[in-house]
Amino acid sequence: PPERKRFYQNVSISQGEGGFEINLDHRKLKTPHAKLFTVPSEALAIAVATEWDSQKDTIKFYTMHLTTLCNTALDNPTQRNKTQLIRAAVKFLETDTVCYRVEEPAALAELQKNEWDPIVTWAEKRYNVVIGSSTSILGPNIPASTKETFIMHLASYNMWALQGIEYVITQLKSLILSMGLIDRHITVEKAVLLSRLEEEYQIQRWGNVEWAHDYDLCELRARAAAGTLFVHLCSESSTVKHKLLQD
């Protein structure tokens, strides 16, 4: 549901047998499939609790990206295992935004080269792989060894983090940009800009519907940032110190 009247006053977290739980007054938060909403890290629980606490008179579920990601991880509605999640993420390499180039107009082709080449070069050096780019509608020919390297790298993440990684990839339409963002090589703003390069080029040339463009841009930044934060919080083994909670 897009919105619901806020039915609680206070939000808190508590530690249970399976991890950290979210309390809405005296009610335990549940997933859409009626499972107990339990997350693996204290920091993630605090972030989710903050989403619920920040809701005003109505609960706007479409703004609660971390809660949505946790629900997906807990319910696993598509019933995929770790191998399937990894292969779905790596498959994006075949259609990666930054690998598809245009030849015309020349100004856009140059913009893609100047903006996308550095991130591709970074990824090739970072993971010791060959990626390349192509102006063919078929896209670049990604070597099997490159795919296997990314499969092995992604296998180092747990199931929760992989759900977040796939979410970021889906937003940016790019495995390369997503890994650059998650590895802290580029910022959320930069990743989103690079993922929308052609659209931004057209807007600069022809103008835009201001409110629609601004909304889409902010929403994409919010989703990419939430997904990246989710990955980091699900990969973090240490708990947040109580002093930080008090501050």
Tab-separated table of C-alpha atoms in Angstrom:
chain	number	residue	atom	x	y	z
A	1	PRO	CA	0.000	0.000	0.000
A	2	PRO	CA	1.305	3.487	-0.809
A	3	GLU	CA	0.138	5.099	2.451
A	4	ARG	CA	-1.501	4.158	5.762
A	5	LYS	CA	-2.472	6.183	8.804
A	6	ARG	CA	0.263	6.095	11.454
A	7	PHE	CA	-0.968	3.758	14.210
A	8	TYR	CA	1.949	3.960	16.685
A	9	GLN	CA	3.594	6.582	18.880
A	10	ASN	CA	7.041	5.230	19.700
A	11	VAL	CA	9.604	3.213	17.769
A	12	SER	CA	12.352	1.205	19.460
A	13	ILE	CA	14.663	-1.716	18.808
A	14	SER	CA	15.375	-4.770	20.938
A	15	GLN	CA	17.650	-7.776	20.628
A	16	GLY	CA	15.966	-11.145	20.169
A	17	GLU	CA	17.196	-14.663	19.541
A	18	GLY	CA	17.463	-14.190	15.786
A	19	GLY	CA	18.867	-10.665	15.737
A	20	PHE	CA	17.498	-7.163	16.254
A	21	GLU	CA	13.767	-6.460	16.186
A	22	ILE	CA	11.701	-3.309	15.578
A	23	ASN	CA	8.995	-2.377	18.083
A	24	LEU	CA	6.093	-0.088	17.192
A	25	ASP	CA	4.834	0.762	20.673
A	26	HIS	CA	4.351	-2.769	22.076
A	27	ARG	CA	3.901	-4.461	18.714
A	28	LYS	CA	6.658	-6.393	16.974
A	29	LEU	CA	7.076	-5.391	13.326
A	30	LYS	CA	6.266	-8.213	10.891
A	31	THR	CA	7.088	-8.744	7.215
A	32	PRO	CA	4.400	-8.866	4.484
A	33	HIS	CA	4.534	-12.682	4.839
A	34	ALA	CA	3.925	-12.338	8.599
A	35	LYS	CA	7.464	-13.285	9.630
A	36	LEU	CA	9.039	-11.573	12.615
A	37	PHE	CA	10.999	-8.596	11.275
A	38	THR	CA	14.519	-9.421	12.472
A	39	VAL	CA	17.704	-7.905	11.074
A	40	PRO	CA	21.310	-9.088	11.537
A	41	SER	CA	22.933	-5.866	12.757
A	42	GLU	CA	22.138	-3.223	15.358
A	43	ALA	CA	23.090	-0.452	12.955
A	44	LEU	CA	20.595	-1.696	10.356
A	45	ALA	CA	17.881	-1.958	13.022
A	46	ILE	CA	18.516	1.664	14.016
A	47	ALA	CA	18.327	2.771	10.375
A	48	VAL	CA	15.023	0.937	9.834
A	49	ALA	CA	13.618	2.276	13.109
A	50	THR	CA	14.529	5.775	11.950
A	51	GLU	CA	12.491	5.252	8.764
A	52	TRP	CA	9.433	4.304	10.828
A	53	ASP	CA	9.977	7.081	13.358
A	54	SER	CA	10.278	9.724	10.634
A	55	GLN	CA	6.810	8.961	9.240
A	56	LYS	CA	4.279	11.680	10.074
A	57	ASP	CA	0.491	11.363	10.092
A	58	THR	CA	0.570	8.726	7.365
A	59	ILE	CA	3.064	5.947	6.666
A	60	LYS	CA	4.490	6.390	3.175
A	61	PHE	CA	5.792	2.897	2.452
A	62	TYR	CA	7.280	3.979	-0.878
A	63	THR	CA	9.798	6.159	1.003
A	64	MET	CA	10.992	3.324	3.262
A	65	HIS	CA	13.637	1.707	1.082
A	66	LEU	CA	15.577	0.011	3.901
A	67	THR	CA	12.407	-1.546	5.301
A	68	THR	CA	11.527	-2.808	1.828
A	69	LEU	CA	14.983	-4.339	1.369
A	70	CYS	CA	14.765	-6.079	4.751
A	71	ASN	CA	11.337	-7.461	3.856
A	72	THR	CA	12.761	-8.810	0.603
A	73	ALA	CA	15.701	-10.426	2.400
A	74	LEU	CA	13.442	-12.000	5.047
A	75	ASP	CA	10.589	-13.169	2.808
A	76	ASN	CA	12.678	-13.884	-0.321
A	77	PRO	CA	9.511	-13.684	-2.468
A	78	THR	CA	11.293	-14.953	-5.597
A	79	GLN	CA	12.759	-17.891	-3.627
A	80	ARG	CA	16.244	-17.510	-5.098
A	81	ASN	CA	19.387	-18.909	-3.521
A	82	LYS	CA	22.796	-17.240	-3.298
A	83	THR	CA	24.050	-18.650	-6.608
A	84	GLN	CA	20.976	-17.381	-8.455
A	85	LEU	CA	21.312	-13.912	-6.932
A	86	ILE	CA	24.972	-13.711	-7.955
A	87	ARG	CA	24.335	-14.870	-11.519
A	88	ALA	CA	21.468	-12.399	-11.894
A	89	ALA	CA	23.788	-9.574	-10.807
A	90	VAL	CA	26.623	-10.614	-13.130
A	91	LYS	CA	24.204	-10.949	-16.062
A	92	PHE	CA	23.845	-7.150	-15.961
A	93	LEU	CA	27.399	-6.955	-17.360
A	94	GLU	CA	26.012	-8.010	-20.740
A	95	THR	CA	23.796	-4.909	-20.870
A	96	ASP	CA	25.768	-2.590	-18.589
A	97	THR	CA	24.916	1.069	-19.149
A	98	VAL	CA	28.518	2.263	-19.260
A	99	CYS	CA	29.507	-0.347	-21.869
A	100	TYR	CA	26.960	0.711	-24.498
A	101	ARG	CA	28.213	3.690	-26.525
A	102	VAL	CA	26.826	5.794	-29.337
A	103	GLU	CA	28.636	7.018	-32.460
A	104	GLU	CA	26.280	9.938	-33.083
A	105	PRO	CA	25.827	12.675	-32.051
A	106	ALA	CA	29.553	13.278	-31.687
A	107	ALA	CA	29.100	15.445	-28.579
A	108	LEU	CA	27.323	12.628	-26.714
A	109	ALA	CA	29.876	10.060	-27.880
A	110	GLU	CA	32.661	12.264	-26.511
A	111	LEU	CA	30.765	12.802	-23.255
A	112	GLN	CA	30.340	9.036	-22.797
A	113	LYS	CA	34.032	8.480	-23.471
A	114	ASN	CA	35.146	11.193	-21.036
A	115	GLU	CA	32.746	10.206	-18.251
A	116	TRP	CA	32.430	6.427	-18.611
A	117	ASP	CA	35.948	5.385	-19.641
A	118	PRO	CA	37.467	6.258	-16.223
A	119	ILE	CA	34.986	4.087	-14.286
A	120	VAL	CA	35.483	1.166	-16.698
A	121	THR	CA	39.271	1.546	-16.374
A	122	TRP	CA	38.944	1.625	-12.589
A	123	ALA	CA	36.871	-1.572	-12.582
A	124	GLU	CA	39.332	-3.358	-14.880
A	125	LYS	CA	42.238	-2.492	-12.588
A	126	ARG	CA	40.326	-3.050	-9.344
A	127	TYR	CA	39.189	-6.559	-10.282
A	128	ASN	CA	41.965	-7.410	-12.766
A	129	VAL	CA	39.488	-8.052	-15.585
A	130	VAL	CA	38.779	-7.019	-19.177
A	131	ILE	CA	35.464	-5.239	-19.779
A	132	GLY	CA	35.700	-2.780	-22.669
A	133	SER	CA	32.833	-1.047	-24.483
A	134	SER	CA	31.020	-1.244	-27.798
A	135	THR	CA	28.866	0.797	-30.161
A	136	SER	CA	27.212	-2.409	-31.432
A	137	ILE	CA	23.614	-3.065	-30.478
A	138	LEU	CA	24.852	-6.467	-29.294
A	139	GLY	CA	27.043	-4.778	-26.711
A	140	PRO	CA	30.610	-5.655	-25.714
A	141	ASN	CA	31.907	-9.201	-25.720
A	142	ILE	CA	32.536	-9.762	-22.002
A	143	PRO	CA	35.134	-12.543	-21.470
A	144	ALA	CA	34.023	-15.563	-19.444
A	145	SER	CA	36.968	-14.984	-17.102
A	146	THR	CA	35.616	-11.504	-16.275
A	147	LYS	CA	32.225	-12.936	-15.351
A	148	GLU	CA	33.846	-15.637	-13.201
A	149	THR	CA	35.895	-13.016	-11.364
A	150	PHE	CA	32.786	-11.030	-10.500
A	151	ILE	CA	30.982	-14.224	-9.475
A	152	MET	CA	33.808	-15.048	-7.052
A	153	HIS	CA	33.872	-11.487	-5.707
A	154	LEU	CA	30.122	-11.367	-5.123
A	155	ALA	CA	30.275	-14.760	-3.415
A	156	SER	CA	32.183	-13.046	-0.585
A	157	TYR	CA	28.972	-11.190	0.363
A	158	ASN	CA	26.189	-12.725	2.448
A	159	MET	CA	22.619	-13.206	1.195
A	160	TRP	CA	21.368	-9.967	2.736
A	161	ALA	CA	24.124	-7.876	1.171
A	162	LEU	CA	23.540	-9.556	-2.208
A	163	GLN	CA	19.894	-8.481	-2.111
A	164	GLY	CA	21.123	-4.915	-1.642
A	165	ILE	CA	23.695	-5.195	-4.416
A	166	GLU	CA	21.097	-6.434	-6.878
A	167	TYR	CA	18.791	-3.595	-5.831
A	168	VAL	CA	21.488	-0.984	-6.545
A	169	ILE	CA	22.339	-2.617	-9.877
A	170	THR	CA	18.671	-2.541	-10.869
A	171	GLN	CA	18.471	1.183	-10.068
A	172	LEU	CA	21.634	2.150	-11.949
A	173	LYS	CA	21.317	-0.481	-14.717
A	174	SER	CA	25.015	-1.116	-14.211
A	175	LEU	CA	27.090	-3.629	-12.277
A	176	ILE	CA	30.197	-1.482	-12.808
A	177	LEU	CA	28.681	1.701	-11.387
A	178	SER	CA	27.169	-0.267	-8.505
A	179	MET	CA	30.477	-1.815	-7.502
A	180	GLY	CA	32.174	1.582	-7.787
A	181	LEU	CA	29.545	2.977	-5.438
A	182	ILE	CA	29.664	0.084	-2.952
A	183	ASP	CA	33.487	0.146	-2.975
A	184	ARG	CA	33.307	3.879	-2.152
A	185	HIS	CA	35.140	4.788	-5.365
A	186	ILE	CA	32.352	7.158	-6.447
A	187	THR	CA	29.593	8.993	-4.592
A	188	VAL	CA	25.861	8.368	-4.925
A	189	GLU	CA	25.487	11.644	-6.821
A	190	LYS	CA	28.234	10.671	-9.261
A	191	ALA	CA	26.894	7.147	-9.773
A	192	VAL	CA	23.397	8.446	-10.511
A	193	LEU	CA	24.724	11.124	-12.876
A	194	LEU	CA	26.757	8.533	-14.804
A	195	SER	CA	23.764	6.188	-14.996
A	196	ARG	CA	21.643	9.005	-16.496
A	197	LEU	CA	24.303	10.488	-18.758
A	198	GLU	CA	22.341	10.367	-22.006
A	199	GLU	CA	19.207	11.725	-20.334
A	200	GLU	CA	21.193	14.557	-18.745
A	201	TYR	CA	22.734	15.329	-22.137
A	202	GLN	CA	19.280	15.578	-23.738
A	203	ILE	CA	17.992	17.756	-20.886
A	204	GLN	CA	20.902	20.175	-21.251
A	205	ARG	CA	20.218	20.385	-24.957
A	206	TRP	CA	16.419	20.527	-25.023
A	207	GLY	CA	15.419	21.513	-21.514
A	208	ASN	CA	13.249	19.537	-19.109
A	209	VAL	CA	10.023	19.362	-17.157
A	210	GLU	CA	11.603	20.733	-14.002
A	211	TRP	CA	9.516	19.102	-11.282
A	212	ALA	CA	9.473	15.694	-12.998
A	213	HIS	CA	13.217	15.690	-13.608
A	214	ASP	CA	14.006	16.809	-10.065
A	215	TYR	CA	11.691	14.199	-8.555
A	216	ASP	CA	13.143	11.349	-10.644
A	217	LEU	CA	16.679	12.437	-9.817
A	218	CYS	CA	16.063	12.680	-6.061
A	219	GLU	CA	14.176	9.394	-5.979
A	220	LEU	CA	16.946	7.550	-7.822
A	221	ARG	CA	19.551	9.017	-5.469
A	222	ALA	CA	17.484	7.935	-2.472
A	223	ARG	CA	17.134	4.365	-3.740
A	224	ALA	CA	20.809	4.063	-4.697
A	225	ALA	CA	21.918	5.496	-1.347
A	226	ALA	CA	19.576	3.214	0.602
A	227	GLY	CA	20.750	0.140	-1.292
A	228	THR	CA	24.406	1.010	-0.726
A	229	LEU	CA	23.837	1.682	2.969
A	230	PHE	CA	21.972	-1.613	3.231
A	231	VAL	CA	24.936	-3.500	1.737
A	232	HIS	CA	27.370	-1.853	4.137
A	233	LEU	CA	25.200	-2.411	7.209
A	234	CYS	CA	24.601	-6.059	6.279
A	235	SER	CA	28.326	-6.586	5.763
A	236	GLU	CA	29.287	-4.924	9.048
A	237	SER	CA	29.891	-7.408	11.851
A	238	SER	CA	30.497	-4.969	14.690
A	239	THR	CA	27.621	-3.410	16.620
A	240	VAL	CA	27.036	0.268	17.141
A	241	LYS	CA	28.328	1.496	20.476
A	242	HIS	CA	25.737	2.663	22.997
A	243	LYS	CA	27.428	6.034	23.221
A	244	LEU	CA	26.708	6.583	19.535
A	245	LEU	CA	23.089	5.604	20.085
A	246	GLN	CA	22.791	8.194	22.848
A	247	ASP	CA	24.435	10.877	20.729
